């Protein structure tokens, strides 16, 4: 009961703080940037909503995942990245403005698409084996409350009190991640005896999905004839999923800890491949640019 209380309180609190902090870094101009680079934004958005589910499907069948884990992984693939990809794009010298714009737009879309797509996944994998039904209206309401509403509040705060917003953002980041860490600990302790089996079943799958999505995002951006900085950005935006948002469906709405295992494991393991991809591609692009300069001399 204590763990259930922790999960029901700290997960929405963490997500609310993360989204509120992200909202404080956004402005209306981030949404208007679509006019400046429409092709790059379209490439990023289509990649975010098409490629991760395809990579998840491939991984599910390659590893023959249990239906409950397959649904958890699919729900994760329906939740495009948030503030984490913005930070990774900055560290990787990608197009931060494009990353922020994609985050801003997907944050408005996810509360409406995630419940519908999640319901389809549940119906496909668990229709016969487990009686789980996703209440769409409740899910929409939960996602709006913990994602869309705090983003709008954050933008309003930043617009009217920019100094306060800047100070508050610095304070909220460690607090929100501490709350998420408590959620991870609570889920792990609830199934501690079975965690080695859960790890063995899901860790290789989430790592492969993350890696494939990063690479697919890079080549998707190349197909759209985007420059190197935008390829890095779109690669990260496609490859880095929002585990916290996925947990809203698997944990807050459905209350299914096993279904929450893929998003939790992913949230821990994706940092390695994503940083290697971003920093590695950044160094490779810089090296290629230097070689091109010398060839032109």
PDB file of C-alpha atoms in Angstrom:
ATOM      1  CA  UNK A   1       0.000   0.000   0.000  1.00  0.00           C
ATOM      2  CA  UNK A   2       2.869   2.349   0.876  1.00  0.00           C
ATOM      3  CA  UNK A   3       4.520   1.748  -2.487  1.00  0.00           C
ATOM      4  CA  UNK A   4       1.243   2.324  -4.311  1.00  0.00           C
ATOM      5  CA  UNK A   5       0.895   5.663  -2.513  1.00  0.00           C
ATOM      6  CA  UNK A   6       4.445   6.602  -3.496  1.00  0.00           C
ATOM      7  CA  UNK A   7       3.743   5.765  -7.120  1.00  0.00           C
ATOM      8  CA  UNK A   8       0.417   7.569  -7.235  1.00  0.00           C
ATOM      9  CA  UNK A   9       1.913  10.743  -5.722  1.00  0.00           C
ATOM     10  CA  UNK A  10       5.502  11.020  -6.904  1.00  0.00           C
ATOM     11  CA  UNK A  11       5.005  10.029 -10.547  1.00  0.00           C
ATOM     12  CA  UNK A  12       2.444  12.752 -11.383  1.00  0.00           C
ATOM     13  CA  UNK A  13       4.370  15.237  -9.218  1.00  0.00           C
ATOM     14  CA  UNK A  14       7.615  14.496 -11.071  1.00  0.00           C
ATOM     15  CA  UNK A  15       5.984  14.758 -14.491  1.00  0.00           C
ATOM     16  CA  UNK A  16       4.155  17.946 -13.556  1.00  0.00           C
ATOM     17  CA  UNK A  17       7.411  19.568 -12.402  1.00  0.00           C
ATOM     18  CA  UNK A  18       9.337  18.396 -15.484  1.00  0.00           C
ATOM     19  CA  UNK A  19       6.649  19.729 -17.836  1.00  0.00           C
ATOM     20  CA  UNK A  20       6.283  22.950 -15.850  1.00  0.00           C
ATOM     21  CA  UNK A  21      10.032  23.513 -16.040  1.00  0.00           C
ATOM     22  CA  UNK A  22      10.028  22.735 -19.752  1.00  0.00           C
ATOM     23  CA  UNK A  23       7.145  25.153 -20.279  1.00  0.00           C
ATOM     24  CA  UNK A  24       9.180  27.887 -18.595  1.00  0.00           C
ATOM     25  CA  UNK A  25      11.845  27.457 -21.290  1.00  0.00           C
ATOM     26  CA  UNK A  26       9.325  27.746 -24.147  1.00  0.00           C
ATOM     27  CA  UNK A  27       7.709  30.731 -25.812  1.00  0.00           C
ATOM     28  CA  UNK A  28       5.229  31.323 -28.606  1.00  0.00           C
ATOM     29  CA  UNK A  29       8.175  31.911 -30.946  1.00  0.00           C
ATOM     30  CA  UNK A  30       9.173  28.249 -30.537  1.00  0.00           C
ATOM     31  CA  UNK A  31       5.889  27.252 -32.184  1.00  0.00           C
ATOM     32  CA  UNK A  32       6.228  29.942 -34.850  1.00  0.00           C
ATOM     33  CA  UNK A  33       9.618  28.577 -35.920  1.00  0.00           C
ATOM     34  CA  UNK A  34       7.700  26.170 -38.165  1.00  0.00           C
ATOM     35  CA  UNK A  35       7.518  29.037 -40.667  1.00  0.00           C
ATOM     36  CA  UNK A  36      11.299  29.412 -40.725  1.00  0.00           C
ATOM     37  CA  UNK A  37      12.173  25.742 -41.259  1.00  0.00           C
ATOM     38  CA  UNK A  38       8.981  23.902 -42.255  1.00  0.00           C
ATOM     39  CA  UNK A  39      10.763  20.974 -43.926  1.00  0.00           C
ATOM     40  CA  UNK A  40      13.004  20.309 -40.928  1.00  0.00           C
ATOM     41  CA  UNK A  41      10.037  20.427 -38.531  1.00  0.00           C
ATOM     42  CA  UNK A  42       7.974  18.139 -40.787  1.00  0.00           C
ATOM     43  CA  UNK A  43      10.877  15.699 -41.077  1.00  0.00           C
ATOM     44  CA  UNK A  44      11.279  15.653 -37.301  1.00  0.00           C
ATOM     45  CA  UNK A  45       7.584  15.241 -36.499  1.00  0.00           C
ATOM     46  CA  UNK A  46       6.979  12.465 -39.038  1.00  0.00           C
ATOM     47  CA  UNK A  47      10.118  10.672 -37.864  1.00  0.00           C
ATOM     48  CA  UNK A  48       9.060  10.906 -34.213  1.00  0.00           C
ATOM     49  CA  UNK A  49       5.627   9.402 -34.796  1.00  0.00           C
ATOM     50  CA  UNK A  50       6.486   6.820 -37.477  1.00  0.00           C
ATOM     51  CA  UNK A  51       9.944   5.406 -36.795  1.00  0.00           C
ATOM     52  CA  UNK A  52       9.935   4.498 -33.049  1.00  0.00           C
ATOM     53  CA  UNK A  53       6.778   2.319 -33.298  1.00  0.00           C
ATOM     54  CA  UNK A  54       8.295   0.530 -36.301  1.00  0.00           C
ATOM     55  CA  UNK A  55      11.539  -0.085 -34.383  1.00  0.00           C
ATOM     56  CA  UNK A  56       9.525  -1.299 -31.382  1.00  0.00           C
ATOM     57  CA  UNK A  57       7.567  -3.736 -33.545  1.00  0.00           C
ATOM     58  CA  UNK A  58      10.789  -5.093 -35.039  1.00  0.00           C
ATOM     59  CA  UNK A  59      12.346  -5.556 -31.588  1.00  0.00           C
ATOM     60  CA  UNK A  60       9.214  -7.188 -30.160  1.00  0.00           C
ATOM     61  CA  UNK A  61       9.257  -9.870 -32.842  1.00  0.00           C
ATOM     62  CA  UNK A  62      13.039 -10.308 -32.801  1.00  0.00           C
ATOM     63  CA  UNK A  63      13.037 -10.975 -29.036  1.00  0.00           C
ATOM     64  CA  UNK A  64       9.577 -12.569 -28.922  1.00  0.00           C
ATOM     65  CA  UNK A  65       8.660 -10.361 -25.956  1.00  0.00           C
ATOM     66  CA  UNK A  66       5.882 -11.365 -23.593  1.00  0.00           C
ATOM     67  CA  UNK A  67       2.615  -9.572 -24.462  1.00  0.00           C
ATOM     68  CA  UNK A  68       2.674  -7.450 -21.297  1.00  0.00           C
ATOM     69  CA  UNK A  69       6.199  -6.213 -22.094  1.00  0.00           C
ATOM     70  CA  UNK A  70       5.329  -5.750 -25.773  1.00  0.00           C
ATOM     71  CA  UNK A  71       2.506  -3.385 -24.841  1.00  0.00           C
ATOM     72  CA  UNK A  72       4.780  -1.466 -22.462  1.00  0.00           C
ATOM     73  CA  UNK A  73       7.386  -1.061 -25.209  1.00  0.00           C
ATOM     74  CA  UNK A  74       4.787   0.034 -27.768  1.00  0.00           C
ATOM     75  CA  UNK A  75       3.334   2.619 -25.375  1.00  0.00           C
ATOM     76  CA  UNK A  76       6.869   3.921 -24.851  1.00  0.00           C
ATOM     77  CA  UNK A  77       7.352   4.199 -28.626  1.00  0.00           C
ATOM     78  CA  UNK A  78       4.207   6.358 -28.867  1.00  0.00           C
ATOM     79  CA  UNK A  79       5.700   8.956 -26.471  1.00  0.00           C
ATOM     80  CA  UNK A  80       8.215  11.215 -28.273  1.00  0.00           C
ATOM     81  CA  UNK A  81      11.045  12.785 -26.341  1.00  0.00           C
ATOM     82  CA  UNK A  82      10.929  15.797 -24.075  1.00  0.00           C
ATOM     83  CA  UNK A  83      13.508  17.865 -22.223  1.00  0.00           C
ATOM     84  CA  UNK A  84      16.129  15.073 -22.264  1.00  0.00           C
ATOM     85  CA  UNK A  85      16.565  15.256 -26.039  1.00  0.00           C
ATOM     86  CA  UNK A  86      16.895  19.058 -25.833  1.00  0.00           C
ATOM     87  CA  UNK A  87      19.820  18.685 -23.432  1.00  0.00           C
ATOM     88  CA  UNK A  88      21.430  15.935 -25.521  1.00  0.00           C
ATOM     89  CA  UNK A  89      21.047  18.046 -28.666  1.00  0.00           C
ATOM     90  CA  UNK A  90      22.835  20.913 -26.922  1.00  0.00           C
ATOM     91  CA  UNK A  91      25.684  18.646 -25.765  1.00  0.00           C
ATOM     92  CA  UNK A  92      25.957  17.160 -29.272  1.00  0.00           C
ATOM     93  CA  UNK A  93      26.050  20.568 -30.997  1.00  0.00           C
ATOM     94  CA  UNK A  94      22.846  19.904 -32.885  1.00  0.00           C
ATOM     95  CA  UNK A  95      20.143  22.391 -33.814  1.00  0.00           C
ATOM     96  CA  UNK A  96      18.787  23.254 -30.354  1.00  0.00           C
ATOM     97  CA  UNK A  97      16.111  25.587 -31.764  1.00  0.00           C
ATOM     98  CA  UNK A  98      14.717  22.750 -33.894  1.00  0.00           C
ATOM     99  CA  UNK A  99      14.831  20.361 -30.927  1.00  0.00           C
ATOM    100  CA  UNK A 100      12.887  22.792 -28.727  1.00  0.00           C
ATOM    101  CA  UNK A 101      10.334  23.395 -31.487  1.00  0.00           C
ATOM    102  CA  UNK A 102       9.732  19.664 -31.947  1.00  0.00           C
ATOM    103  CA  UNK A 103       9.385  19.217 -28.181  1.00  0.00           C
ATOM    104  CA  UNK A 104       6.897  22.092 -27.996  1.00  0.00           C
ATOM    105  CA  UNK A 105       4.718  20.711 -30.791  1.00  0.00           C
ATOM    106  CA  UNK A 106       4.768  17.061 -29.684  1.00  0.00           C
ATOM    107  CA  UNK A 107       3.902  18.132 -26.131  1.00  0.00           C
ATOM    108  CA  UNK A 108       0.610  19.461 -27.465  1.00  0.00           C
ATOM    109  CA  UNK A 109      -0.067  16.391 -29.619  1.00  0.00           C
ATOM    110  CA  UNK A 110       0.811  13.506 -27.264  1.00  0.00           C
ATOM    111  CA  UNK A 111      -2.076  13.914 -24.790  1.00  0.00           C
ATOM    112  CA  UNK A 112      -4.484  13.169 -27.641  1.00  0.00           C
ATOM    113  CA  UNK A 113      -2.581  10.538 -29.675  1.00  0.00           C
ATOM    114  CA  UNK A 114      -1.034   8.433 -26.873  1.00  0.00           C
ATOM    115  CA  UNK A 115      -4.317   7.123 -25.393  1.00  0.00           C
ATOM    116  CA  UNK A 116      -5.687   6.058 -28.793  1.00  0.00           C
ATOM    117  CA  UNK A 117      -2.481   4.325 -29.911  1.00  0.00           C
ATOM    118  CA  UNK A 118      -2.052   2.684 -26.483  1.00  0.00           C
ATOM    119  CA  UNK A 119      -5.603   1.318 -26.660  1.00  0.00           C
ATOM    120  CA  UNK A 120      -4.804  -0.230 -30.052  1.00  0.00           C
ATOM    121  CA  UNK A 121      -1.670  -1.902 -28.664  1.00  0.00           C
ATOM    122  CA  UNK A 122      -3.553  -3.274 -25.641  1.00  0.00           C
ATOM    123  CA  UNK A 123      -6.323  -4.580 -27.854  1.00  0.00           C
ATOM    124  CA  UNK A 124      -3.844  -6.313 -30.175  1.00  0.00           C
ATOM    125  CA  UNK A 125      -1.517  -7.994 -27.640  1.00  0.00           C
ATOM    126  CA  UNK A 126      -3.678  -8.447 -24.553  1.00  0.00           C
ATOM    127  CA  UNK A 127      -7.188  -8.908 -25.878  1.00  0.00           C
ATOM    128  CA  UNK A 128      -7.262 -12.643 -25.219  1.00  0.00           C
ATOM    129  CA  UNK A 129      -4.603 -13.121 -22.531  1.00  0.00           C
ATOM    130  CA  UNK A 130      -5.439 -10.370 -20.056  1.00  0.00           C
ATOM    131  CA  UNK A 131      -8.508  -8.310 -19.305  1.00  0.00           C
ATOM    132  CA  UNK A 132      -7.020  -4.818 -19.487  1.00  0.00           C
ATOM    133  CA  UNK A 133      -9.050  -1.965 -20.864  1.00  0.00           C
ATOM    134  CA  UNK A 134      -7.764   1.575 -21.237  1.00  0.00           C
ATOM    135  CA  UNK A 135     -10.288   4.254 -20.195  1.00  0.00           C
ATOM    136  CA  UNK A 136      -9.709   6.832 -22.917  1.00  0.00           C
ATOM    137  CA  UNK A 137     -11.392   9.818 -21.289  1.00  0.00           C
ATOM    138  CA  UNK A 138      -9.561   9.282 -18.010  1.00  0.00           C
ATOM    139  CA  UNK A 139      -6.250   8.862 -19.855  1.00  0.00           C
ATOM    140  CA  UNK A 140      -6.772  12.049 -21.860  1.00  0.00           C
ATOM    141  CA  UNK A 141      -7.598  13.901 -18.642  1.00  0.00           C
ATOM    142  CA  UNK A 142      -4.509  12.535 -16.839  1.00  0.00           C
ATOM    143  CA  UNK A 143      -2.167  13.437 -19.699  1.00  0.00           C
ATOM    144  CA  UNK A 144      -3.628  16.930 -20.028  1.00  0.00           C
ATOM    145  CA  UNK A 145      -3.239  17.488 -16.273  1.00  0.00           C
ATOM    146  CA  UNK A 146       0.380  16.285 -16.016  1.00  0.00           C
ATOM    147  CA  UNK A 147       1.725  17.427 -19.403  1.00  0.00           C
ATOM    148  CA  UNK A 148      -0.298  19.981 -21.337  1.00  0.00           C
ATOM    149  CA  UNK A 149      -1.515  22.092 -18.384  1.00  0.00           C
ATOM    150  CA  UNK A 150       1.915  22.526 -16.719  1.00  0.00           C
ATOM    151  CA  UNK A 151       3.500  23.433 -20.064  1.00  0.00           C
ATOM    152  CA  UNK A 152       0.928  26.183 -20.604  1.00  0.00           C
ATOM    153  CA  UNK A 153       1.369  27.365 -16.993  1.00  0.00           C
ATOM    154  CA  UNK A 154       5.141  27.384 -17.457  1.00  0.00           C
ATOM    155  CA  UNK A 155       4.913  29.432 -20.645  1.00  0.00           C
ATOM    156  CA  UNK A 156       2.562  31.886 -18.948  1.00  0.00           C
ATOM    157  CA  UNK A 157       4.946  32.202 -15.993  1.00  0.00           C
ATOM    158  CA  UNK A 158       7.981  32.751 -18.238  1.00  0.00           C
ATOM    159  CA  UNK A 159       6.122  35.366 -20.255  1.00  0.00           C
ATOM    160  CA  UNK A 160       5.073  37.410 -17.221  1.00  0.00           C
ATOM    161  CA  UNK A 161       7.857  36.702 -14.697  1.00  0.00           C
ATOM    162  CA  UNK A 162      10.993  35.673 -16.670  1.00  0.00           C
ATOM    163  CA  UNK A 163      13.395  36.138 -13.748  1.00  0.00           C
ATOM    164  CA  UNK A 164      11.350  33.939 -11.440  1.00  0.00           C
ATOM    165  CA  UNK A 165      10.912  31.331 -14.198  1.00  0.00           C
ATOM    166  CA  UNK A 166      14.657  31.091 -14.710  1.00  0.00           C
ATOM    167  CA  UNK A 167      15.329  30.581 -10.995  1.00  0.00           C
ATOM    168  CA  UNK A 168      12.446  28.139 -10.592  1.00  0.00           C
ATOM    169  CA  UNK A 169      13.596  25.998 -13.533  1.00  0.00           C
ATOM    170  CA  UNK A 170      16.992  25.472 -11.912  1.00  0.00           C
ATOM    171  CA  UNK A 171      15.340  24.330  -8.680  1.00  0.00           C
ATOM    172  CA  UNK A 172      12.727  22.077 -10.297  1.00  0.00           C
ATOM    173  CA  UNK A 173      15.102  19.932 -12.357  1.00  0.00           C
ATOM    174  CA  UNK A 174      16.812  18.085  -9.466  1.00  0.00           C
ATOM    175  CA  UNK A 175      13.533  17.817  -7.549  1.00  0.00           C
ATOM    176  CA  UNK A 176      11.609  16.294 -10.460  1.00  0.00           C
ATOM    177  CA  UNK A 177      14.362  13.789 -11.219  1.00  0.00           C
ATOM    178  CA  UNK A 178      14.511  12.837  -7.540  1.00  0.00           C
ATOM    179  CA  UNK A 179      10.764  12.098  -7.679  1.00  0.00           C
ATOM    180  CA  UNK A 180      11.257   9.958 -10.802  1.00  0.00           C
ATOM    181  CA  UNK A 181      14.071   8.086  -9.057  1.00  0.00           C
ATOM    182  CA  UNK A 182      11.684   7.297  -6.193  1.00  0.00           C
ATOM    183  CA  UNK A 183       9.186   5.927  -8.718  1.00  0.00           C
ATOM    184  CA  UNK A 184      11.860   3.677 -10.236  1.00  0.00           C
ATOM    185  CA  UNK A 185      12.910   2.458  -6.779  1.00  0.00           C
ATOM    186  CA  UNK A 186       9.278   1.785  -5.827  1.00  0.00           C
ATOM    187  CA  UNK A 187       8.605  -0.246  -8.985  1.00  0.00           C
ATOM    188  CA  UNK A 188      11.861  -2.191  -8.564  1.00  0.00           C
ATOM    189  CA  UNK A 189      11.250  -2.978  -4.899  1.00  0.00           C
ATOM    190  CA  UNK A 190       7.676  -4.077  -5.597  1.00  0.00           C
ATOM    191  CA  UNK A 191       8.985  -6.791  -7.960  1.00  0.00           C
ATOM    192  CA  UNK A 192      12.487  -7.160  -6.535  1.00  0.00           C
ATOM    193  CA  UNK A 193      12.617 -10.963  -6.742  1.00  0.00           C
ATOM    194  CA  UNK A 194      11.568 -10.910 -10.404  1.00  0.00           C
ATOM    195  CA  UNK A 195      13.676  -7.913 -11.483  1.00  0.00           C
ATOM    196  CA  UNK A 196      16.609 -10.037 -12.797  1.00  0.00           C
ATOM    197  CA  UNK A 197      14.143 -11.899 -15.059  1.00  0.00           C
ATOM    198  CA  UNK A 198      12.510  -8.617 -16.112  1.00  0.00           C
ATOM    199  CA  UNK A 199      15.923  -7.139 -16.928  1.00  0.00           C
ATOM    200  CA  UNK A 200      16.957 -10.173 -18.938  1.00  0.00           C
ATOM    201  CA  UNK A 201      13.676 -10.048 -20.872  1.00  0.00           C
ATOM    202  CA  UNK A 202      13.576  -6.317 -21.610  1.00  0.00           C
ATOM    203  CA  UNK A 203      17.047  -4.744 -21.379  1.00  0.00           C
ATOM    204  CA  UNK A 204      18.396  -6.071 -24.718  1.00  0.00           C
ATOM    205  CA  UNK A 205      15.123  -5.119 -26.420  1.00  0.00           C
ATOM    206  CA  UNK A 206      15.048  -1.516 -25.167  1.00  0.00           C
ATOM    207  CA  UNK A 207      18.734  -1.025 -25.950  1.00  0.00           C
ATOM    208  CA  UNK A 208      18.270  -2.278 -29.511  1.00  0.00           C
ATOM    209  CA  UNK A 209      15.139  -0.187 -30.007  1.00  0.00           C
ATOM    210  CA  UNK A 210      16.960   2.927 -28.789  1.00  0.00           C
ATOM    211  CA  UNK A 211      19.967   2.283 -31.035  1.00  0.00           C
ATOM    212  CA  UNK A 212      17.912   1.475 -34.141  1.00  0.00           C
ATOM    213  CA  UNK A 213      15.708   4.551 -33.654  1.00  0.00           C
ATOM    214  CA  UNK A 214      18.747   6.839 -33.319  1.00  0.00           C
ATOM    215  CA  UNK A 215      20.248   5.518 -36.548  1.00  0.00           C
ATOM    216  CA  UNK A 216      16.895   5.545 -38.342  1.00  0.00           C
ATOM    217  CA  UNK A 217      16.345   9.168 -37.277  1.00  0.00           C
ATOM    218  CA  UNK A 218      19.720  10.208 -38.693  1.00  0.00           C
ATOM    219  CA  UNK A 219      19.037   8.597 -42.081  1.00  0.00           C
ATOM    220  CA  UNK A 220      15.441   9.860 -42.083  1.00  0.00           C
ATOM    221  CA  UNK A 221      16.775  13.415 -41.757  1.00  0.00           C
ATOM    222  CA  UNK A 222      19.332  12.699 -44.484  1.00  0.00           C
ATOM    223  CA  UNK A 223      16.499  11.503 -46.737  1.00  0.00           C
ATOM    224  CA  UNK A 224      14.846  14.906 -46.173  1.00  0.00           C
ATOM    225  CA  UNK A 225      18.158  16.581 -47.189  1.00  0.00           C
ATOM    226  CA  UNK A 226      18.812  18.162 -43.801  1.00  0.00           C
ATOM    227  CA  UNK A 227      22.252  19.439 -42.787  1.00  0.00           C
ATOM    228  CA  UNK A 228      24.472  17.641 -40.271  1.00  0.00           C
ATOM    229  CA  UNK A 229      23.315  19.585 -37.195  1.00  0.00           C
ATOM    230  CA  UNK A 230      19.680  18.833 -37.997  1.00  0.00           C
ATOM    231  CA  UNK A 231      20.436  15.173 -38.675  1.00  0.00           C
ATOM    232  CA  UNK A 232      21.906  14.900 -35.174  1.00  0.00           C
ATOM    233  CA  UNK A 233      18.865  16.677 -33.750  1.00  0.00           C
ATOM    234  CA  UNK A 234      16.293  14.554 -35.548  1.00  0.00           C
ATOM    235  CA  UNK A 235      18.271  11.406 -34.734  1.00  0.00           C
ATOM    236  CA  UNK A 236      18.015  12.252 -31.036  1.00  0.00           C
ATOM    237  CA  UNK A 237      14.391  13.368 -31.258  1.00  0.00           C
ATOM    238  CA  UNK A 238      13.463  10.057 -32.902  1.00  0.00           C
ATOM    239  CA  UNK A 239      15.729   7.891 -30.767  1.00  0.00           C
ATOM    240  CA  UNK A 240      15.007   9.287 -27.299  1.00  0.00           C
ATOM    241  CA  UNK A 241      11.541   8.457 -25.987  1.00  0.00           C
ATOM    242  CA  UNK A 242       9.724   9.980 -23.007  1.00  0.00           C
ATOM    243  CA  UNK A 243       9.560   7.199 -20.429  1.00  0.00           C
ATOM    244  CA  UNK A 244       7.819   9.407 -17.880  1.00  0.00           C
ATOM    245  CA  UNK A 245       4.892  10.101 -20.188  1.00  0.00           C
ATOM    246  CA  UNK A 246       4.596   6.392 -21.013  1.00  0.00           C
ATOM    247  CA  UNK A 247       4.369   5.672 -17.276  1.00  0.00           C
ATOM    248  CA  UNK A 248       1.289   7.882 -17.050  1.00  0.00           C
ATOM    249  CA  UNK A 249      -0.559   5.251 -19.097  1.00  0.00           C
ATOM    250  CA  UNK A 250       1.062   2.076 -17.751  1.00  0.00           C
ATOM    251  CA  UNK A 251       1.228   3.050 -14.096  1.00  0.00           C
ATOM    252  CA  UNK A 252      -1.105   5.950 -13.270  1.00  0.00           C
ATOM    253  CA  UNK A 253      -4.034   4.862 -15.451  1.00  0.00           C
ATOM    254  CA  UNK A 254      -3.653   1.083 -15.732  1.00  0.00           C
ATOM    255  CA  UNK A 255      -1.748   0.524 -12.480  1.00  0.00           C
ATOM    256  CA  UNK A 256       0.264  -2.259 -14.127  1.00  0.00           C
ATOM    257  CA  UNK A 257       3.812  -2.441 -12.759  1.00  0.00           C
ATOM    258  CA  UNK A 258       4.946  -5.183 -15.184  1.00  0.00           C
ATOM    259  CA  UNK A 259       3.834  -3.130 -18.179  1.00  0.00           C
ATOM    260  CA  UNK A 260       5.865  -0.262 -16.708  1.00  0.00           C
ATOM    261  CA  UNK A 261       9.112  -2.264 -16.747  1.00  0.00           C
ATOM    262  CA  UNK A 262      10.132  -1.398 -20.371  1.00  0.00           C
ATOM    263  CA  UNK A 263       9.737   2.396 -19.866  1.00  0.00           C
ATOM    264  CA  UNK A 264      11.623   2.237 -16.554  1.00  0.00           C
ATOM    265  CA  UNK A 265      14.494   0.127 -17.935  1.00  0.00           C
ATOM    266  CA  UNK A 266      14.578   2.289 -21.048  1.00  0.00           C
ATOM    267  CA  UNK A 267      14.807   5.485 -19.003  1.00  0.00           C
ATOM    268  CA  UNK A 268      17.987   4.175 -17.383  1.00  0.00           C
ATOM    269  CA  UNK A 269      19.694   2.441 -20.305  1.00  0.00           C
ATOM    270  CA  UNK A 270      18.946   4.858 -23.150  1.00  0.00           C
ATOM    271  CA  UNK A 271      21.404   7.450 -21.807  1.00  0.00           C
ATOM    272  CA  UNK A 272      24.418   5.439 -22.973  1.00  0.00           C
ATOM    273  CA  UNK A 273      23.554   4.829 -26.658  1.00  0.00           C
ATOM    274  CA  UNK A 274      21.964   8.292 -27.018  1.00  0.00           C
ATOM    275  CA  UNK A 275      25.017  10.158 -25.707  1.00  0.00           C
ATOM    276  CA  UNK A 276      27.379   7.962 -27.725  1.00  0.00           C
ATOM    277  CA  UNK A 277      25.313   8.681 -30.844  1.00  0.00           C
ATOM    278  CA  UNK A 278      25.061  12.431 -30.268  1.00  0.00           C
ATOM    279  CA  UNK A 279      28.650  13.066 -29.243  1.00  0.00           C
ATOM    280  CA  UNK A 280      30.032  10.556 -31.754  1.00  0.00           C
ATOM    281  CA  UNK A 281      28.122  12.052 -34.676  1.00  0.00           C
ATOM    282  CA  UNK A 282      29.124  15.535 -33.577  1.00  0.00           C
ATOM    283  CA  UNK A 283      32.814  14.613 -33.611  1.00  0.00           C
ATOM    284  CA  UNK A 284      32.454  12.825 -36.944  1.00  0.00           C
ATOM    285  CA  UNK A 285      30.727  15.828 -38.542  1.00  0.00           C
ATOM    286  CA  UNK A 286      33.419  18.159 -37.179  1.00  0.00           C
ATOM    287  CA  UNK A 287      36.166  15.886 -38.508  1.00  0.00           C
ATOM    288  CA  UNK A 288      34.526  15.668 -41.948  1.00  0.00           C
ATOM    289  CA  UNK A 289      34.150  19.457 -42.071  1.00  0.00           C
ATOM    290  CA  UNK A 290      37.846  19.911 -41.177  1.00  0.00           C
ATOM    291  CA  UNK A 291      38.906  17.431 -43.867  1.00  0.00           C
ATOM    292  CA  UNK A 292      36.730  19.211 -46.422  1.00  0.00           C
ATOM    293  CA  UNK A 293      38.414  22.539 -45.596  1.00  0.00           C
ATOM    294  CA  UNK A 294      41.862  21.024 -46.081  1.00  0.00           C
ATOM    295  CA  UNK A 295      40.804  19.423 -49.380  1.00  0.00           C
ATOM    296  CA  UNK A 296      39.690  22.827 -50.640  1.00  0.00           C
ATOM    297  CA  UNK A 297      43.055  24.468 -49.824  1.00  0.00           C
TER     298      UNK A 297
END
